[in-house]
């Protein structure tokens, strides 16, 4: 059985699209069955539906300052949909320890830098300002520390003379779309192994 995967996003959804397209190959070892956004009316939700994947918003507003209550509502959806792995893909909301602990080892994130360098926002501008010669992206397991946790995959790109934030972001994004489906496939193959044994 392929693990059932949910993707969380808050905006454009290009990594979500890369994950869905990869999972639509018969030999891909995971199934993307749900997309969740903390915001209604974002392009990612519409795109997911067009690609044939159930997509819904769980807005944070009704929960006010109670971030954990918002996450409990999201978690109830994940449980109802029998989700086994969560991929954060441009999900622009810090998670509380509640949701992170619920999904330890089964929640991935993609971050546009070569972690541990440049956690947080504006990674491309910061790498350019620091005069870096290379930059890239990282897929990692999510822990309670933002943009931290065991690294599953990384890809490097060169920083070229004349690069702007936009040209660099585009070069990195191309790699994000490659390594995220690869990292999810590797994790899925691992967790679908029968307990303590190799695949028959
Ligand atoms: C990506 O650069 C991702 O690494 C970061 O947020 C951006 C989301 O873009 N976490 P998209 O929504 O996947 O197009």
Coordinates of N, CA, C and O in Angstrom, one line a residue, residues 73-197:
X73 N -7.9 21.2 14.4 CA -8.9 21.1 13.3 C -8.2 20.5 12.1 O -8.8 19.7 11.4
X74 N -7.0 20.9 11.8 CA -6.3 20.4 10.6 C -6.0 18.9 10.8 O -6.2 18.1 10.0
X75 N -5.6 18.6 12.0 CA -5.2 17.2 12.3 C -6.4 16.3 12.2 O -6.3 15.2 11.7
X76 N -7.6 16.8 12.6 CA -8.8 16.0 12.5 C -9.1 15.6 11.0 O -9.5 14.5 10.7
X77 N -8.8 16.6 10.1 CA -9.0 16.3 8.7 C -8.0 15.3 8.2 O -8.3 14.4 7.5
X78 N -6.7 15.4 8.7 CA -5.7 14.4 8.3 C -6.1 13.0 8.7 O -5.9 12.1 8.0
X79 N -6.6 12.9 9.9 CA -7.0 11.6 10.5 C -8.1 11.1 9.7 O -8.1 9.9 9.2
X80 N -9.1 11.9 9.4 CA -10.3 11.5 8.6 C -9.9 11.0 7.2 O -10.5 10.1 6.7
X81 N -8.9 11.6 6.7 CA -8.4 11.2 5.3 C -7.4 10.1 5.4 O -6.7 9.8 4.3
X82 N -7.1 9.6 6.5 CA -6.1 8.5 6.7 C -4.7 8.9 6.1 O -4.1 8.1 5.4
X83 N -4.3 10.1 6.4 CA -3.0 10.6 5.9 C -1.9 10.0 6.8 O -2.0 9.8 8.0
X84 N -0.8 9.6 6.1 CA 0.3 9.0 6.8 C 1.6 9.9 6.7 O 2.5 9.8 7.5
X85 N 1.7 10.8 5.7 CA 2.8 11.7 5.6 C 2.3 13.1 5.2 O 1.3 13.2 4.4
X86 N 2.9 14.1 5.8 CA 2.6 15.5 5.5 C 3.8 16.2 4.8 O 4.9 16.1 5.4
X87 N 3.6 16.8 3.7 CA 4.6 17.6 3.1 C 4.3 19.1 3.2 O 3.2 19.5 2.6
X88 N 5.1 19.9 3.9 CA 4.9 21.3 3.9 C 5.6 21.9 2.6 O 6.7 21.5 2.3
X89 N 4.8 22.7 1.9 CA 5.4 23.2 0.6 C 4.9 24.7 0.5 O 3.8 25.0 0.0
X90 N 5.7 25.6 1.1 CA 5.3 27.0 1.1 C 4.1 27.2 2.0 O 3.3 28.0 1.8
X91 N 4.1 26.5 3.2 CA 3.1 26.7 4.2 C 3.6 27.7 5.1 O 4.5 27.5 5.9
X92 N 3.0 28.9 5.0 CA 3.6 30.1 5.7 C 3.0 30.3 7.1 O 2.6 31.4 7.4
X93 N 3.1 29.3 7.9 CA 2.6 29.4 9.2 C 3.4 28.6 10.1 O 3.7 27.4 9.8
X94 N 3.9 29.2 11.2 CA 4.7 28.4 12.1 C 3.9 27.4 12.8 O 2.8 27.7 13.3
X95 N 4.4 26.2 13.0 CA 3.6 25.1 13.6 C 3.9 25.1 15.1 O 5.0 25.5 15.5
X96 N 2.9 24.7 15.9 CA 3.2 24.5 17.3 C 3.7 23.1 17.6 O 3.6 22.3 16.8
X97 N 4.3 23.0 18.8 CA 4.8 21.6 19.1 C 3.7 20.5 19.0 O 4.0 19.4 18.7
X98 N 2.5 20.9 19.2 CA 1.4 19.9 19.1 C 1.4 19.2 17.8 O 1.5 17.9 17.7
X99 N 1.3 19.9 16.7 CA 1.3 19.3 15.4 C 2.6 18.6 15.0 O 2.6 17.5 14.4
X100 N 3.7 19.3 15.3 CA 5.0 18.7 15.0 C 5.2 17.4 15.7 O 5.6 16.4 15.1
X101 N 4.8 17.3 17.0 CA 5.0 16.0 17.7 C 4.1 14.9 17.1 O 4.4 13.8 17.1
X102 N 2.8 15.3 16.7 CA 1.9 14.3 16.2 C 2.5 13.7 14.9 O 2.2 12.6 14.6
X103 N 3.3 14.5 14.2 CA 3.8 14.0 12.9 C 5.3 13.8 12.8 O 5.9 13.7 11.7
X104 N 5.9 13.6 14.0 CA 7.4 13.4 14.0 C 7.8 12.3 13.1 O 7.3 11.2 13.2
X105 N 8.8 12.6 12.2 CA 9.3 11.5 11.3 C 8.4 11.3 10.1 O 8.8 10.6 9.2
X106 N 7.3 12.0 10.1 CA 6.4 11.8 8.9 C 5.9 13.2 8.3 O 5.0 13.3 7.6
X107 N 6.7 14.2 8.7 CA 6.3 15.6 8.2 C 7.6 16.2 7.6 O 8.6 16.3 8.3
X108 N 7.5 16.5 6.3 CA 8.7 17.0 5.6 C 8.5 18.5 5.2 O 7.3 19.0 5.2
X109 N 9.6 19.2 5.0 CA 9.5 20.6 4.6 C 10.5 20.8 3.5 O 11.6 20.2 3.5
X110 N 10.2 21.8 2.6 CA 11.2 22.2 1.6 C 11.6 23.6 1.9 O 10.7 24.5 2.2
X111 N 12.9 23.9 1.9 CA 13.3 25.3 2.3 C 14.3 25.7 1.2 O 15.2 25.0 0.9
X112 N 14.2 27.0 0.8 CA 15.0 27.4 -0.3 C 16.4 28.0 0.1 O 16.7 29.1 -0.1
X113 N 17.2 27.1 0.8 CA 18.6 27.5 1.1 C 19.3 26.2 1.4 O 18.6 25.1 1.6
X114 N 20.6 26.3 1.5 CA 21.4 25.1 1.9 C 21.5 25.1 3.4 O 22.4 25.6 4.0
X115 N 20.4 24.6 4.0 CA 20.4 24.5 5.5 C 21.7 23.8 6.0 O 22.1 22.9 5.3
X116 N 22.3 24.2 7.1 CA 21.8 25.1 8.1 C 21.9 26.6 7.7 O 21.6 27.4 8.6
X117 N 22.4 26.9 6.6 CA 22.5 28.3 6.2 C 21.2 28.9 5.9 O 20.4 28.2 5.2
X118 N 20.9 30.1 6.3 CA 19.7 30.9 5.9 C 18.4 30.2 6.2 O 17.6 30.0 5.3
X119 N 18.1 29.9 7.5 CA 16.8 29.5 7.8 C 15.9 30.8 7.7 O 16.5 31.9 7.7
X120 N 14.6 30.7 7.7 CA 13.8 31.9 7.7 C 13.5 32.4 6.3 O 13.6 31.7 5.3
X121 N 13.1 33.7 6.3 CA 12.6 34.3 5.0 C 13.8 34.9 4.2 O 14.9 35.0 4.7
X122 N 13.4 35.4 3.0 CA 14.3 36.1 2.1 C 15.7 35.5 1.9 O 16.7 36.1 1.9
X123 N 15.7 34.2 1.7 CA 16.9 33.4 1.6 C 17.8 33.8 0.4 O 19.0 33.9 0.5
X124 N 17.1 34.1 -0.7 CA 17.9 34.4 -1.9 C 18.6 35.7 -1.8 O 19.8 35.9 -2.1
X125 N 17.8 36.7 -1.3 CA 18.4 38.1 -1.1 C 19.6 38.0 -0.1 O 20.6 38.6 -0.3
X126 N 19.4 37.2 0.9 CA 20.5 37.1 2.0 C 21.7 36.4 1.4 O 22.8 36.8 1.7
X127 N 21.5 35.4 0.6 CA 22.7 34.7 0.0 C 23.4 35.6 -0.9 O 24.6 35.6 -1.0
X128 N 22.7 36.4 -1.7 CA 23.3 37.3 -2.7 C 24.1 38.4 -1.9 O 25.2 38.7 -2.2
X129 N 23.4 38.9 -0.8 CA 24.0 40.0 -0.1 C 25.3 39.5 0.6 O 26.3 40.3 0.8
X130 N 25.4 38.3 1.0 CA 26.5 37.7 1.7 C 27.7 37.4 0.7 O 28.7 37.0 1.1
X131 N 27.4 37.5 -0.6 CA 28.4 37.2 -1.6 C 28.7 35.7 -1.7 O 29.8 35.3 -2.1
X132 N 27.7 34.9 -1.4 CA 27.9 33.5 -1.6 C 28.1 33.1 -3.0 O 27.6 33.8 -3.9
X133 N 28.8 32.0 -3.3 CA 29.0 31.6 -4.6 C 28.1 30.4 -5.0 O 28.0 30.0 -6.1
X134 N 27.5 29.8 -4.0 CA 26.5 28.8 -4.2 C 25.4 28.9 -3.3 O 25.5 29.5 -2.2
X135 N 24.2 28.4 -3.7 CA 23.0 28.4 -2.9 C 22.2 27.2 -3.3 O 22.8 26.3 -4.0
X136 N 21.0 27.0 -2.8 CA 20.3 25.8 -3.2 C 19.1 25.6 -2.3 O 18.5 26.6 -1.8
X137 N 18.7 24.4 -2.1 CA 17.5 24.1 -1.4 C 17.6 22.8 -0.6 O 18.5 22.0 -0.9
X138 N 16.8 22.6 0.4 CA 16.9 21.4 1.3 C 15.5 20.9 1.6 O 14.6 21.6 1.8
X139 N 15.4 19.6 1.6 CA 14.2 18.9 2.1 C 14.6 18.3 3.4 O 15.7 17.6 3.5
X140 N 13.8 18.5 4.5 CA 14.2 18.0 5.8 C 13.0 17.6 6.6 O 11.8 18.0 6.2
X141 N 13.2 16.7 7.6 CA 12.1 16.4 8.5 C 11.8 17.6 9.4 O 12.8 18.3 9.8
X142 N 10.6 17.8 9.7 CA 10.2 18.9 10.6 C 10.4 18.6 12.1 O 9.9 17.6 12.5
X143 N 11.0 19.5 12.8 CA 11.1 19.4 14.2 C 10.6 20.7 14.8 O 10.1 21.6 14.1
X144 N 10.7 20.8 16.1 CA 10.1 22.0 16.7 C 10.9 23.3 16.4 O 10.4 24.4 16.7
X145 N 12.0 23.2 15.9 CA 12.8 24.4 15.5 C 12.6 24.7 14.1 O 12.7 23.7 13.2
X146 N 12.3 25.9 13.7 CA 11.9 26.2 12.4 C 13.1 26.0 11.4 O 14.2 26.4 11.7
X147 N 12.8 25.4 10.2 CA 13.8 25.1 9.2 C 15.1 24.4 9.8 O 16.2 24.7 9.5
X148 N 14.8 23.4 10.6 CA 15.8 22.6 11.2 C 15.4 21.2 11.0 O 14.4 20.9 10.3
X149 N 16.1 20.2 11.6 CA 15.7 18.8 11.5 C 16.5 18.1 10.5 O 17.1 18.7 9.6
X150 N 16.5 16.7 10.6 CA 17.3 15.9 9.8 C 17.1 16.1 8.3 O 16.0 16.2 7.8
X151 N 18.2 16.3 7.6 CA 18.2 16.6 6.1 C 18.0 15.3 5.3 O 18.7 14.4 5.5
X152 N 17.0 15.4 4.4 CA 16.7 14.2 3.6 C 17.3 14.4 2.2 O 17.7 13.4 1.5
X153 N 17.4 15.6 1.7 CA 18.0 15.9 0.4 C 18.4 17.3 0.2 O 17.7 18.2 0.9
X154 N 19.4 17.6 -0.6 CA 19.8 18.9 -0.8 C 20.3 19.0 -2.3 O 20.8 18.1 -2.8
X155 N 20.1 20.2 -2.9 CA 20.6 20.4 -4.2 C 21.3 21.8 -4.2 O 20.7 22.8 -3.7
X156 N 22.4 21.9 -4.8 CA 23.2 23.1 -4.9 C 23.0 23.7 -6.3 O 22.9 23.0 -7.3
X157 N 23.0 25.1 -6.4 CA 23.1 25.8 -7.7 C 24.2 26.8 -7.5 O 24.4 27.3 -6.4
X158 N 24.8 27.2 -8.6 CA 25.8 28.3 -8.6 C 25.1 29.6 -8.5 O 24.0 29.8 -8.9
X159 N 25.8 30.6 -7.8 CA 25.3 32.0 -7.9 C 26.1 32.6 -9.0 O 27.4 32.5 -9.0
X160 N 25.5 33.1 -10.1 CA 26.2 33.6 -11.3 C 26.3 35.1 -11.2 O 25.5 35.8 -10.6
X161 N 27.3 35.7 -11.9 CA 27.5 37.1 -12.0 C 26.2 37.7 -12.5 O 25.6 37.2 -13.5
X162 N 25.7 38.8 -12.0 CA 24.5 39.4 -12.5 C 23.2 38.8 -12.0 O 22.1 39.3 -12.3
X163 N 23.3 37.8 -11.2 CA 22.1 37.2 -10.6 C 21.3 38.2 -9.8 O 21.9 39.0 -9.1
X164 N 20.0 38.2 -9.9 CA 19.1 38.9 -9.0 C 18.4 37.9 -8.2 O 18.5 36.7 -8.4
X165 N 17.6 38.5 -7.2 CA 16.8 37.6 -6.4 C 15.9 36.7 -7.2 O 15.8 35.5 -7.0
X166 N 15.4 37.3 -8.3 CA 14.4 36.5 -9.2 C 15.1 35.4 -9.9 O 14.6 34.3 -10.0
X167 N 16.3 35.7 -10.5 CA 16.9 34.7 -11.4 C 17.5 33.6 -10.5 O 17.4 32.4 -10.8
X168 N 17.9 34.0 -9.3 CA 18.4 32.9 -8.4 C 17.3 32.1 -7.9 O 17.4 30.8 -7.8
X169 N 16.2 32.7 -7.5 CA 15.0 32.0 -7.0 C 14.5 31.0 -8.1 O 14.2 29.8 -7.7
X170 N 14.5 31.4 -9.3 CA 14.1 30.5 -10.4 C 15.0 29.3 -10.5 O 14.5 28.2 -10.7
X171 N 16.3 29.5 -10.4 CA 17.3 28.4 -10.6 C 17.1 27.4 -9.4 O 17.2 26.2 -9.6
X172 N 16.9 28.0 -8.2 CA 16.7 27.1 -7.0 C 15.4 26.4 -7.1 O 15.3 25.2 -6.9
X173 N 14.3 27.0 -7.6 CA 13.0 26.4 -7.7 C 13.0 25.2 -8.6 O 12.3 24.2 -8.3
X174 N 13.7 25.3 -9.7 CA 13.8 24.1 -10.6 C 14.4 22.9 -9.8 O 13.9 21.8 -10.0
X175 N 15.3 23.1 -8.9 CA 15.9 22.0 -8.1 C 14.9 21.6 -7.0 O 14.8 20.4 -6.7
X176 N 14.1 22.5 -6.5 CA 13.1 22.2 -5.5 C 12.2 21.1 -6.1 O 11.8 20.1 -5.5
X177 N 11.7 21.4 -7.3 CA 10.7 20.6 -8.0 C 11.3 19.2 -8.3 O 10.6 18.2 -8.5
X178 N 12.6 19.1 -8.3 CA 13.3 17.8 -8.6 C 13.5 17.0 -7.2 O 13.1 15.9 -7.1
X179 N 14.0 17.7 -6.2 CA 14.4 17.0 -5.0 C 13.2 16.6 -4.1 O 13.3 15.7 -3.4
X180 N 12.2 17.5 -4.1 CA 11.1 17.2 -3.2 C 10.4 15.8 -3.5 O 10.3 15.0 -2.7
X181 N 10.0 15.6 -4.8 CA 9.4 14.3 -5.1 C 10.4 13.2 -4.9 O 10.0 12.1 -4.4
X182 N 11.7 13.4 -5.1 CA 12.7 12.3 -4.8 C 12.7 12.0 -3.3 O 12.8 10.8 -3.0
X183 N 12.8 13.0 -2.5 CA 12.9 12.8 -1.1 C 11.6 12.1 -0.5 O 11.7 11.2 0.3
X184 N 10.5 12.6 -1.0 CA 9.2 11.9 -0.6 C 9.2 10.5 -1.0 O 8.8 9.6 -0.2
X185 N 9.6 10.2 -2.2 CA 9.7 8.8 -2.7 C 10.6 8.0 -1.8 O 10.2 6.8 -1.4
X186 N 11.7 8.5 -1.4 CA 12.7 7.7 -0.6 C 12.1 7.4 0.8 O 12.1 6.3 1.3
X187 N 11.5 8.5 1.4 CA 10.9 8.3 2.7 C 9.7 7.3 2.6 O 9.5 6.4 3.5
X188 N 8.9 7.4 1.6 CA 7.7 6.5 1.5 C 8.1 5.1 1.3 O 7.5 4.2 1.9
X189 N 9.2 4.9 0.5 CA 9.6 3.5 0.3 C 10.1 2.9 1.6 O 9.8 1.8 2.0
X190 N 10.7 3.8 2.4 CA 11.3 3.4 3.7 C 10.1 3.0 4.7 O 10.2 2.0 5.4
X191 N 9.1 3.9 4.8 CA 8.1 3.7 5.8 C 7.1 2.6 5.4 O 6.4 2.1 6.2
X192 N 7.1 2.2 4.1 CA 6.2 1.1 3.8 C 6.8 -0.2 3.9 O 6.2 -1.2 3.6
X193 N 8.0 -0.3 4.4 CA 8.7 -1.6 4.6 C 7.9 -2.3 5.8 O 7.5 -1.6 6.7
X194 N 7.7 -3.6 5.7 CA 7.1 -4.3 6.8 C 8.1 -4.1 8.0 O 9.3 -4.1 7.9
X195 N 7.5 -4.1 9.2 CA 8.3 -3.8 10.4 C 9.5 -4.7 10.5 O 9.4 -5.9 10.5
X196 N 10.6 -4.0 10.7 CA 11.8 -4.8 11.0 C 12.4 -5.6 9.8 O 13.4 -6.3 9.9
X197 N 11.8 -5.5 8.6 CA 12.3 -6.3 7.5 C 12.4 -5.6 6.2 O 12.0 -4.5 6.1

